[in-house]
PDB file of C-alpha atoms in Angstrom:
ATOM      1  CA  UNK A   1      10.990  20.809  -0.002  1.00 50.00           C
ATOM      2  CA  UNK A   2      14.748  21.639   0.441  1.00 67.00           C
ATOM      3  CA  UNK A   3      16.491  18.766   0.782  1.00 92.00           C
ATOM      4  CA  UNK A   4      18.217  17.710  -2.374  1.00 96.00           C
ATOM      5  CA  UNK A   5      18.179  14.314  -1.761  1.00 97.00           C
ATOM      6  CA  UNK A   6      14.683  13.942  -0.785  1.00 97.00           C
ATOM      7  CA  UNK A   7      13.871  15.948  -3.910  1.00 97.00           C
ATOM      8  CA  UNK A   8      15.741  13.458  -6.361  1.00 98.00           C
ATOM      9  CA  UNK A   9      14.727  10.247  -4.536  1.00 98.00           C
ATOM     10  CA  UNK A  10      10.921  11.754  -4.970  1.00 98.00           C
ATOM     11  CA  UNK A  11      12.232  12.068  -8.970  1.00 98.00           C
ATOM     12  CA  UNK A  12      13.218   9.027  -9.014  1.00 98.00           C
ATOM     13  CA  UNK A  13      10.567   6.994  -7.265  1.00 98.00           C
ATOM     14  CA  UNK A  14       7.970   9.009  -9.516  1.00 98.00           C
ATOM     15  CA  UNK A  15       9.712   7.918 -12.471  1.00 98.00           C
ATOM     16  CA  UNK A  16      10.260   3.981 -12.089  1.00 98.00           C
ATOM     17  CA  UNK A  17       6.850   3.739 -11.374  1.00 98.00           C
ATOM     18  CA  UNK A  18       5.788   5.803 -14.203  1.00 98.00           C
ATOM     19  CA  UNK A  19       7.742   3.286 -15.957  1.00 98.00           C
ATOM     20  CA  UNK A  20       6.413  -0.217 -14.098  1.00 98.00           C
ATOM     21  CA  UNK A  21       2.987   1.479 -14.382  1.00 98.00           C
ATOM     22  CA  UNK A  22       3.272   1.628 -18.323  1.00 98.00           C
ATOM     23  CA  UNK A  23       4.890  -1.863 -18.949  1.00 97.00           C
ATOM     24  CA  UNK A  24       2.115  -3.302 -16.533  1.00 97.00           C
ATOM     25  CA  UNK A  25      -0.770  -1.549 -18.489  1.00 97.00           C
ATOM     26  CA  UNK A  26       0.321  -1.944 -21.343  1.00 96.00           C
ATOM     27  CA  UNK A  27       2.359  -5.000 -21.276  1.00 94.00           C
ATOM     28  CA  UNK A  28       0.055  -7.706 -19.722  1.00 93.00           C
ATOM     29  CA  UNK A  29      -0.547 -10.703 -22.042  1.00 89.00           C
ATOM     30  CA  UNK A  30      -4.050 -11.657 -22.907  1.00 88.00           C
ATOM     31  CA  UNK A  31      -3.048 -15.241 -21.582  1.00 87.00           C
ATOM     32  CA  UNK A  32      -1.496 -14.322 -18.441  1.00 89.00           C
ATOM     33  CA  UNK A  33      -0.777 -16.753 -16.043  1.00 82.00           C
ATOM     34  CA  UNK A  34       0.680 -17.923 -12.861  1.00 83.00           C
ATOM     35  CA  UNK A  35       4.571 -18.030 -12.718  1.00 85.00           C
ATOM     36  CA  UNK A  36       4.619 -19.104  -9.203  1.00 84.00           C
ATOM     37  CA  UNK A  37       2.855 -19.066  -5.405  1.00 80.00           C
ATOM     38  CA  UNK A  38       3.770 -17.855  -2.173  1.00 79.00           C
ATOM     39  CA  UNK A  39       2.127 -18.737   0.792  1.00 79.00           C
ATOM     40  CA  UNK A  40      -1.022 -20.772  -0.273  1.00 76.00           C
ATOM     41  CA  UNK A  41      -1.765 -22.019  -4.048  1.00 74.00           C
ATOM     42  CA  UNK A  42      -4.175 -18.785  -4.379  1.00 66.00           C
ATOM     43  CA  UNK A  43      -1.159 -16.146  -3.266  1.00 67.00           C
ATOM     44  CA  UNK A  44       0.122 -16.099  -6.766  1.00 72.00           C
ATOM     45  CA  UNK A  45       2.952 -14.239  -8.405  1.00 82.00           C
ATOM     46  CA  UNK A  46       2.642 -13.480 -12.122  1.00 87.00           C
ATOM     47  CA  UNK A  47       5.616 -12.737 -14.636  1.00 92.00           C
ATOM     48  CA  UNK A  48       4.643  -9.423 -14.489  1.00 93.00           C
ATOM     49  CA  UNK A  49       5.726  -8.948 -10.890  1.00 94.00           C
ATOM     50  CA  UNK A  50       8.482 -10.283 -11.942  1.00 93.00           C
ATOM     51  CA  UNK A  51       9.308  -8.108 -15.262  1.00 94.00           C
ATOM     52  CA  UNK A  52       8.190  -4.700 -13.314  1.00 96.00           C
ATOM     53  CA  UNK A  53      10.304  -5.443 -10.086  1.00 96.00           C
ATOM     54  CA  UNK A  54      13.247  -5.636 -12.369  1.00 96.00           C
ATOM     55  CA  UNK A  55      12.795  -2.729 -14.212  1.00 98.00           C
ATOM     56  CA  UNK A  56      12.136  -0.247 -11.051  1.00 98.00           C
ATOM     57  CA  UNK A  57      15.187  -1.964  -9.504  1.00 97.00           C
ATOM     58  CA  UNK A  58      17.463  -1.967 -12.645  1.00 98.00           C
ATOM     59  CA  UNK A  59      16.033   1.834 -13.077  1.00 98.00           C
ATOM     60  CA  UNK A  60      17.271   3.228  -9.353  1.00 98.00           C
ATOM     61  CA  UNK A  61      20.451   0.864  -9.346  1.00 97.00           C
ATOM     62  CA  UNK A  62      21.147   2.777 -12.660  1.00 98.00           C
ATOM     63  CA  UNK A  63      21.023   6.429 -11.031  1.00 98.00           C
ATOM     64  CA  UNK A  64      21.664   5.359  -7.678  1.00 98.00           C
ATOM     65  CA  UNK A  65      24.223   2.280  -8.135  1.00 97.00           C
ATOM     66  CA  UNK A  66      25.311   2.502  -3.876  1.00 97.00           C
ATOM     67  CA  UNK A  67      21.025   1.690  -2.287  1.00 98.00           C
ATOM     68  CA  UNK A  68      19.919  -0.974  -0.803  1.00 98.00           C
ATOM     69  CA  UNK A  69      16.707  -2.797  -1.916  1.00 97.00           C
ATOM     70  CA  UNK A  70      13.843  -4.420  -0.618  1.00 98.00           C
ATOM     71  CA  UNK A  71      11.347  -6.065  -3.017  1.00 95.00           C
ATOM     72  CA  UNK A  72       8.356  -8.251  -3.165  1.00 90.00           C
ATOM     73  CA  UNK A  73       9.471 -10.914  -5.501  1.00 87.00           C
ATOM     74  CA  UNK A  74      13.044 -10.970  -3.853  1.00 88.00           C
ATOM     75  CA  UNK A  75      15.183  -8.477  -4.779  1.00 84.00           C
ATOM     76  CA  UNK A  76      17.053  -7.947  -1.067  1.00 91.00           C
ATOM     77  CA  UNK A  77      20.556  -5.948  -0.455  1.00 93.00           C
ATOM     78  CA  UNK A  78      22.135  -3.714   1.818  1.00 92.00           C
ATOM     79  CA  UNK A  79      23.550  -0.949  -0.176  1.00 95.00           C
ATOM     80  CA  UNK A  80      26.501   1.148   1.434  1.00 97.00           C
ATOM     81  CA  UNK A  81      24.416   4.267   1.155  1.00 97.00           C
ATOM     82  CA  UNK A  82      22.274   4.984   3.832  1.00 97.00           C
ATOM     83  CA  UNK A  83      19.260   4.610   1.402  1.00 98.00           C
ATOM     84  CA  UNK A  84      16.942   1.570   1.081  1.00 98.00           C
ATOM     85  CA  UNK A  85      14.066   0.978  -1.616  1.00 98.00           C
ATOM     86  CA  UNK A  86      11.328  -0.575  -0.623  1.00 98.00           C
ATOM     87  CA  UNK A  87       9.221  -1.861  -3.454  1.00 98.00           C
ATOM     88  CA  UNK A  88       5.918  -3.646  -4.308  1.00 97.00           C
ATOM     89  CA  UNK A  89       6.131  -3.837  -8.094  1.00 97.00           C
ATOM     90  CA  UNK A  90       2.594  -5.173  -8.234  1.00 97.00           C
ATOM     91  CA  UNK A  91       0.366  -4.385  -5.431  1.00 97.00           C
ATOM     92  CA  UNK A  92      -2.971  -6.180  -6.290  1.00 96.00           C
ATOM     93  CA  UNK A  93      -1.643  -9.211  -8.249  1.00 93.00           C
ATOM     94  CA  UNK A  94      -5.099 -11.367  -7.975  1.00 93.00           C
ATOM     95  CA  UNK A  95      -6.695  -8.379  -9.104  1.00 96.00           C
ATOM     96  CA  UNK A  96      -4.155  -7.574 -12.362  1.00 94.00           C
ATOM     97  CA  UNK A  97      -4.509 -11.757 -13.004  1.00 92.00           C
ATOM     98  CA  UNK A  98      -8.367 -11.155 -13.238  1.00 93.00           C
ATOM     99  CA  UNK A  99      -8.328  -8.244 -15.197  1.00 94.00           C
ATOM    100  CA  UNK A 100      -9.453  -5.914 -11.750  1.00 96.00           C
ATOM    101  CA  UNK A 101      -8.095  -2.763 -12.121  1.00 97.00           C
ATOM    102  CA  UNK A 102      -7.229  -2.179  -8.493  1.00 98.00           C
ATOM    103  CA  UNK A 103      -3.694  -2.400  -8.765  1.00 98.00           C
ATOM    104  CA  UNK A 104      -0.663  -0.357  -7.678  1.00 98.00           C
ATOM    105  CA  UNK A 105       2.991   0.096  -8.124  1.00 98.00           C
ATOM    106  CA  UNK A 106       4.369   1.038  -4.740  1.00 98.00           C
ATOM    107  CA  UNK A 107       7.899   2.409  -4.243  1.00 98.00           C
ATOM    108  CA  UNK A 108       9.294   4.056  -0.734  1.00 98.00           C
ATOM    109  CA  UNK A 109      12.995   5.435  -0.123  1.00 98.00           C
ATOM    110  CA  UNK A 110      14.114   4.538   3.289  1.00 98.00           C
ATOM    111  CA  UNK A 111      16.712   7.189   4.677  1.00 97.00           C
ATOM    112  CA  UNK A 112      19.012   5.394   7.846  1.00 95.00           C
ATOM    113  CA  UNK A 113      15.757   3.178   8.617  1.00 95.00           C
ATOM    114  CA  UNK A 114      13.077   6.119   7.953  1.00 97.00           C
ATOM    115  CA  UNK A 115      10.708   6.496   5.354  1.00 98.00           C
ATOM    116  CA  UNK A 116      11.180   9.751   3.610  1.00 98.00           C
ATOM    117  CA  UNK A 117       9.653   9.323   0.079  1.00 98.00           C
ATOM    118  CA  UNK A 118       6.316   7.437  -0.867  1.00 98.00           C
ATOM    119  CA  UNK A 119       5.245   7.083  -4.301  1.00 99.00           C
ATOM    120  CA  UNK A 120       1.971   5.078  -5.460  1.00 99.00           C
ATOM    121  CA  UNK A 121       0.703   4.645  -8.889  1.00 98.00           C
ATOM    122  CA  UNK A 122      -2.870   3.490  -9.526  1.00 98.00           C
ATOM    123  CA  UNK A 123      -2.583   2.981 -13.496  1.00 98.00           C
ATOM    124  CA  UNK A 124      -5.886   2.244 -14.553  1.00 98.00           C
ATOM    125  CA  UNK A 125      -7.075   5.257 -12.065  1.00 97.00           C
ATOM    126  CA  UNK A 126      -4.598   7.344 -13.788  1.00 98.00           C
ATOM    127  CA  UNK A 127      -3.801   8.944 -10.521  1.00 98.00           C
ATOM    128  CA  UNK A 128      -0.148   9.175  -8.642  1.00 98.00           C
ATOM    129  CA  UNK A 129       0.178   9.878  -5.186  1.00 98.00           C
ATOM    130  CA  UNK A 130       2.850  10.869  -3.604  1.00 98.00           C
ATOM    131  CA  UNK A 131       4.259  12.080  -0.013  1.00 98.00           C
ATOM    132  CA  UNK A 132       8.002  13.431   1.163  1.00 98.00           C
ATOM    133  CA  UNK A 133       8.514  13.479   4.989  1.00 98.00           C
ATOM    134  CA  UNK A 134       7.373  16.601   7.151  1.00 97.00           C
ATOM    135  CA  UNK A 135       6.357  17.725   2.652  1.00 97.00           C
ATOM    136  CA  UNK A 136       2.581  16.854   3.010  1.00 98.00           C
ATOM    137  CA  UNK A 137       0.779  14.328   0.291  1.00 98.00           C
ATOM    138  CA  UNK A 138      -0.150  14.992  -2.710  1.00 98.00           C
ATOM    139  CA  UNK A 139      -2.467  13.041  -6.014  1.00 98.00           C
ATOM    140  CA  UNK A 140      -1.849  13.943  -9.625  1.00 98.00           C
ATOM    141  CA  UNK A 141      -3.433  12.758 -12.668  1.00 97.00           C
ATOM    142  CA  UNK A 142      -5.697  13.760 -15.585  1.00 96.00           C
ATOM    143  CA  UNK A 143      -9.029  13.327 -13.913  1.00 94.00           C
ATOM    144  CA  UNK A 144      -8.109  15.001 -10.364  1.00 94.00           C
ATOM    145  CA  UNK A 145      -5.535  17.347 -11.319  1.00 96.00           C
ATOM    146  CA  UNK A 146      -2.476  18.276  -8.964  1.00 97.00           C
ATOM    147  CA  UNK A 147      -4.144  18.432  -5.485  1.00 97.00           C
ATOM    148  CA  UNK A 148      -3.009  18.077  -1.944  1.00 98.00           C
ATOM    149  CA  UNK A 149      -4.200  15.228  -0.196  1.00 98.00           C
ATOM    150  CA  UNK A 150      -6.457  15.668   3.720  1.00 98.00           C
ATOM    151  CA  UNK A 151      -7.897  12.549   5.111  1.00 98.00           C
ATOM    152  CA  UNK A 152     -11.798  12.942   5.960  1.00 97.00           C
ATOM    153  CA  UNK A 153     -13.107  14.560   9.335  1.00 95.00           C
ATOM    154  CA  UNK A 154     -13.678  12.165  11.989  1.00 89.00           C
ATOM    155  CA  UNK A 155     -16.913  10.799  12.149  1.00 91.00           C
ATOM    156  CA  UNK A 156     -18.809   8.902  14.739  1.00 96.00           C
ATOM    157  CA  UNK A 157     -16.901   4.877  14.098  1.00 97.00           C
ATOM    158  CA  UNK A 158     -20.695   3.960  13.552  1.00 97.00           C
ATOM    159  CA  UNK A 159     -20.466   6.391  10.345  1.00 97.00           C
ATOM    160  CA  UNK A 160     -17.203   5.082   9.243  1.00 98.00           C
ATOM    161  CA  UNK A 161     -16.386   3.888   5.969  1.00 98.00           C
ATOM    162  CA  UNK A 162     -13.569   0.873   6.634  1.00 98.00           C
ATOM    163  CA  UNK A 163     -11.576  -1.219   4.221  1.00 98.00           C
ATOM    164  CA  UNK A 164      -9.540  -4.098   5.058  1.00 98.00           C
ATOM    165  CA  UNK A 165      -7.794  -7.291   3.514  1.00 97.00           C
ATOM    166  CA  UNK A 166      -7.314 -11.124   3.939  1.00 95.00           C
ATOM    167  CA  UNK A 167      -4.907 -13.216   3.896  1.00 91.00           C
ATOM    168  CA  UNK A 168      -4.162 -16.162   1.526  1.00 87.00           C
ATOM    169  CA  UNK A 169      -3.829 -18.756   4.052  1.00 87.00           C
ATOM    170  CA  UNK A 170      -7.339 -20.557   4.812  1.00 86.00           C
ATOM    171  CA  UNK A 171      -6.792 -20.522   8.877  1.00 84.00           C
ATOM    172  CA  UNK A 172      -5.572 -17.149   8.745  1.00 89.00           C
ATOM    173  CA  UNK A 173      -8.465 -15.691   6.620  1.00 92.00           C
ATOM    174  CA  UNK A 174     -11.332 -17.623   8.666  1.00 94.00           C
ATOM    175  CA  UNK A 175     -10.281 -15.584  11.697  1.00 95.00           C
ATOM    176  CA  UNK A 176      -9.771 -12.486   9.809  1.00 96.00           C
ATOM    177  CA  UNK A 177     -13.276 -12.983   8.284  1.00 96.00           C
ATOM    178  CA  UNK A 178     -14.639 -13.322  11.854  1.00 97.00           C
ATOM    179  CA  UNK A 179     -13.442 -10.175  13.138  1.00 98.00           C
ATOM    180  CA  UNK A 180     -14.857  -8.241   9.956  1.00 97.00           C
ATOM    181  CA  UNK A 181     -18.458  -9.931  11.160  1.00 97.00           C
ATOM    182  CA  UNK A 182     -18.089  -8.182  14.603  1.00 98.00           C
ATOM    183  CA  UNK A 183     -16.533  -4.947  13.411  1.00 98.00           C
ATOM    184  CA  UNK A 184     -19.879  -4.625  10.531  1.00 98.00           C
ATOM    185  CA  UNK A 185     -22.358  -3.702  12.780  1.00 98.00           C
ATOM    186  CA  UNK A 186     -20.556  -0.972  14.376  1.00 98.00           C
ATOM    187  CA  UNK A 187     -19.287   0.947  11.269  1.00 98.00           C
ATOM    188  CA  UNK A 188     -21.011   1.938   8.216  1.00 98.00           C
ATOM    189  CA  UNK A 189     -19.763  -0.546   6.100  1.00 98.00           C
ATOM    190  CA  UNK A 190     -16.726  -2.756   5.096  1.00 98.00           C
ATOM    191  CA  UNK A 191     -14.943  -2.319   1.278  1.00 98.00           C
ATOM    192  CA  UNK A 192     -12.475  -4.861   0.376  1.00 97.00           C
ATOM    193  CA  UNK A 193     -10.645  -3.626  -2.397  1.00 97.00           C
ATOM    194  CA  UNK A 194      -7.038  -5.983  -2.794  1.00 97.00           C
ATOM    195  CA  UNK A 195      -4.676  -3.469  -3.325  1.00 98.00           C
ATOM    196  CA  UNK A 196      -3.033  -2.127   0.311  1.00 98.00           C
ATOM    197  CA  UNK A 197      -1.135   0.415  -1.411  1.00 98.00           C
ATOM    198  CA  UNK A 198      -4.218   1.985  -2.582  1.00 98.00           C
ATOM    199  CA  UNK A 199      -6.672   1.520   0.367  1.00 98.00           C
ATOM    200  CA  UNK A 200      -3.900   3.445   2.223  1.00 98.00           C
ATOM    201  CA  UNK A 201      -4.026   6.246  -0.280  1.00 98.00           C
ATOM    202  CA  UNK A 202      -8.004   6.355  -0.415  1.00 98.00           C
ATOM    203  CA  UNK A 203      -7.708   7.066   3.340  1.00 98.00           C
ATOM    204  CA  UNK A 204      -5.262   9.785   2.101  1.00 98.00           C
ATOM    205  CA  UNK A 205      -7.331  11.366  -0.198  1.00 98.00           C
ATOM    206  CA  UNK A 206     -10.774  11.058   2.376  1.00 98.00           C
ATOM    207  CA  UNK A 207     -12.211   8.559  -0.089  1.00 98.00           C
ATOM    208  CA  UNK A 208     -12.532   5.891   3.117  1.00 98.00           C
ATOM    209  CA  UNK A 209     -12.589   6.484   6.989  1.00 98.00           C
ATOM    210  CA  UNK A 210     -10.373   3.814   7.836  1.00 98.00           C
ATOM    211  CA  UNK A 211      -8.453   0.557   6.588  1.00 98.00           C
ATOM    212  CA  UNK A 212      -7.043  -1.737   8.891  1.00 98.00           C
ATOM    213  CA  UNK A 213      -5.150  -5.629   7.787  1.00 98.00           C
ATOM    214  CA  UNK A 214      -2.960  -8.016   9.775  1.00 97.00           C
ATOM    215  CA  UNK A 215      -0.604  -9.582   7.570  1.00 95.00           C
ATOM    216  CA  UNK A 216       1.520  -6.820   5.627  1.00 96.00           C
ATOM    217  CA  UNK A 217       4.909  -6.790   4.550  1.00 96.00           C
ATOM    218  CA  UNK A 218       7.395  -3.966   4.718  1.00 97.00           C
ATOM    219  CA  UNK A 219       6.459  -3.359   0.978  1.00 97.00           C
ATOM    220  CA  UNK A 220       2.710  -3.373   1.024  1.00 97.00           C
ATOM    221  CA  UNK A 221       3.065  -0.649   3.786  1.00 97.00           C
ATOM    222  CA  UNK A 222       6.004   1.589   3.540  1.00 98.00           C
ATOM    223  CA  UNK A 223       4.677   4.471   0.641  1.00 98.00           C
ATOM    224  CA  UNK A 224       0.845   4.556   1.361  1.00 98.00           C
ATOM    225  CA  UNK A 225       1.528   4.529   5.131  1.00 98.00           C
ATOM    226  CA  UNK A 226       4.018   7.613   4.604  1.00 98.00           C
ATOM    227  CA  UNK A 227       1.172   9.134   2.162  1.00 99.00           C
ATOM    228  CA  UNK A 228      -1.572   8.526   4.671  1.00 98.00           C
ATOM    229  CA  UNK A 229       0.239   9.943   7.740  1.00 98.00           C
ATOM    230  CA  UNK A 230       1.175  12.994   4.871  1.00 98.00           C
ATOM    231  CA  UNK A 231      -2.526  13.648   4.676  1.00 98.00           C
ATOM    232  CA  UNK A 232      -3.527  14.219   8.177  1.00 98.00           C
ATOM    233  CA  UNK A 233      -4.291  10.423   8.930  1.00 98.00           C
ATOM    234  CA  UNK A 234      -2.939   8.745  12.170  1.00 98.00           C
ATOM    235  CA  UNK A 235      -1.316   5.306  11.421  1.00 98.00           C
ATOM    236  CA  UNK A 236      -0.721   2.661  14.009  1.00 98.00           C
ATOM    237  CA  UNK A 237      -0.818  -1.270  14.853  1.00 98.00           C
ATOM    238  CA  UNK A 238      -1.854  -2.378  18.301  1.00 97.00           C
ATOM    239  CA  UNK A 239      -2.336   0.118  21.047  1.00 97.00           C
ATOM    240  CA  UNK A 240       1.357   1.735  21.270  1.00 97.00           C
ATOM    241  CA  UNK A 241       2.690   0.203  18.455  1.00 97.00           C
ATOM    242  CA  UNK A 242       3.458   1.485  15.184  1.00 96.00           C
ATOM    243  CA  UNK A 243       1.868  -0.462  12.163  1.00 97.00           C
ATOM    244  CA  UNK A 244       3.551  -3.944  11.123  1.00 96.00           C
ATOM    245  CA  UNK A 245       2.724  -7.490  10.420  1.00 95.00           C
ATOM    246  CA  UNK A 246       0.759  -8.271  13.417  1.00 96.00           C
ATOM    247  CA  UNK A 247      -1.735  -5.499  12.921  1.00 98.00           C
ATOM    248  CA  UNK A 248      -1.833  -2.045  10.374  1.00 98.00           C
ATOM    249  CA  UNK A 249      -4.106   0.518  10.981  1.00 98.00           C
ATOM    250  CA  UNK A 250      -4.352   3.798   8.917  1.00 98.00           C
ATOM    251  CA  UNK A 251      -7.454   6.607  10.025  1.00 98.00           C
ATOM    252  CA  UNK A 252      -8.439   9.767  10.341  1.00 98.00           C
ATOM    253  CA  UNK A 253      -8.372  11.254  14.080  1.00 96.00           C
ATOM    254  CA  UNK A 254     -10.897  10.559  16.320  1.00 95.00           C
ATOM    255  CA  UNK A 255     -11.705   7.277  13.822  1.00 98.00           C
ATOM    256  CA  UNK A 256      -8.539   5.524  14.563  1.00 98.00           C
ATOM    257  CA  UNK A 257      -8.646   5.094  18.363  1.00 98.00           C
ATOM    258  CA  UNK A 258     -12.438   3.461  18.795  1.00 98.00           C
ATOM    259  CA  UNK A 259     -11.215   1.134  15.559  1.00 98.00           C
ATOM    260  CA  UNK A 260      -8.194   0.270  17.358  1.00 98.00           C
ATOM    261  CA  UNK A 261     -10.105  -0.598  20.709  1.00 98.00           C
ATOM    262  CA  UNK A 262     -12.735  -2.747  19.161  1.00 98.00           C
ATOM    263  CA  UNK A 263      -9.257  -4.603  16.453  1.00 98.00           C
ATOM    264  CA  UNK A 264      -7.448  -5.477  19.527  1.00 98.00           C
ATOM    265  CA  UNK A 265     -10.871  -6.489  21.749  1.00 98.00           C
ATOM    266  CA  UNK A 266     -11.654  -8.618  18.731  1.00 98.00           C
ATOM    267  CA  UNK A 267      -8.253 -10.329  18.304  1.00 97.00           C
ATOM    268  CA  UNK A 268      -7.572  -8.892  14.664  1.00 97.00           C
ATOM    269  CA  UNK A 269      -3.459  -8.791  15.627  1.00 96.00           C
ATOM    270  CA  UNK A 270      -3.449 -12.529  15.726  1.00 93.00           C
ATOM    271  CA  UNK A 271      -4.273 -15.564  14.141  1.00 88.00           C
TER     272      UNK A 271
END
């Protein structure tokens, strides 16, 4: 990787959520509770969200006082550089609240509207990945080493290994749960594992075939969409469409088209 500012936005975003990761890990009160909700009573934000938001974001406004940010629990501004974080300081909050250790830190630097730089750190995995534009993907940690990251081959969607997520809201969630019950008998099986930012990475690292949601923000997607893409993975929403709200889908070739037919047969992009 040449580009110098690629290089010390990677730096960076490696850092802060070294950082988050620790305080998260290490920090979180035996009596943790609920600080506030979001869309439905059970889409709950914790005051550790809150603390390890404003650490990354104090951390890159530090080094980098000119970026703009975009963050979970509300930290929004323009910046006058050309460079926009986009942060999930706690990917996996019902999980961390239950003592689950699913549960990411997800930072991306946006260059003029792009994402460039993807970081995700999986704490109680102790595992980092981490993917630069056009760089590849790559995983780190004690267990795993320092190894580039390939998605798996394609396989037959009837041997497919497929994650998704549901939403908070009741209405939303009963239609999301009826499109899993069509899509189980023609794939191997379904995980759901509550962090977005990590089921995006697993595809990454070929440790699922597929993940697919409707419902993600900017923040749940930007890094582990950048990492999966990084790893050989094709990433998408609804047929010509790039992932979004409406409908995210992240595969490996020759997996992600017949999952995308049978999403948008069974009405997954909508309510």
């Amino acid at each position: 990787m040449t580009d110098p500012l690629r290089t010390e936005l990677l730096d960076l975003a490696l850092e802060a959520a070294r950082r988050a990761g620790a305080l998260l890990r290490d920090g979180r009160p035996d009596d943790l509770a609920v600080a506030r909700t979001k869309s439905s009573p059970i889409d709950v934000v914790t005051e550790m969200d809150i603390a390890a938001e404003k650490l990354i974001t104090g951390f890159l406004a530090e080094h980098r006082p000119g970026d703009g940010f975009l963050g979970e629990e509300g930290a929004a501004s323009p910046g006058s550089s050309g460079v926009r974080w986009v942060i999930d300081p706690l990917d996996g909050t019902v999980n961390y609240l239950y003592g689950l250790p699913t549960w990411s830190v997800s930072i991306a630097a946006e260059r003029d509207g792009e994402t460039v730089v993807g970081v995700v750190a999986a704490p109680m995995r102790r595992e980092t990945y981490r993917a630069v534009l056009g760089g590849g993907a790559h995983v780190t940690g004690p267990d795993v080493g320092e190894r580039r990251l390939s998605c798996r081959p394609a396989a037959p969607l009837d041997q497919a290994l497929v994650s998704t997520g549901f939403a908070y809201v009741q209405a939303v969630r009963s239609h999301q749960a009826d499109v899993a019950q069509r899509l189980i008998p023609r794939v191997r099986d379904i995980r759901r594992g509550g962090s977005a930012a990590i089921d995006l990475c697993d595809v990454a690292a070929g440790r699922l075939d597929a993940y697919y949601e409707r419902g993600l923000n900017p923040w749940d997607l930007a890094a582990g969409d950048l990492i999966a893409r990084e790893a050989g993975a094709v990433t998408g929403g609804r047929p010509g469409e790039a992932a979004s709200g409406a409908l995210a889908i992240a595969a490996s070739p020759g997996v992600f088209q017949p999952l995308q037919g049978l999403l948008e047969e069974f009405g997954a992009w909508h309510d």
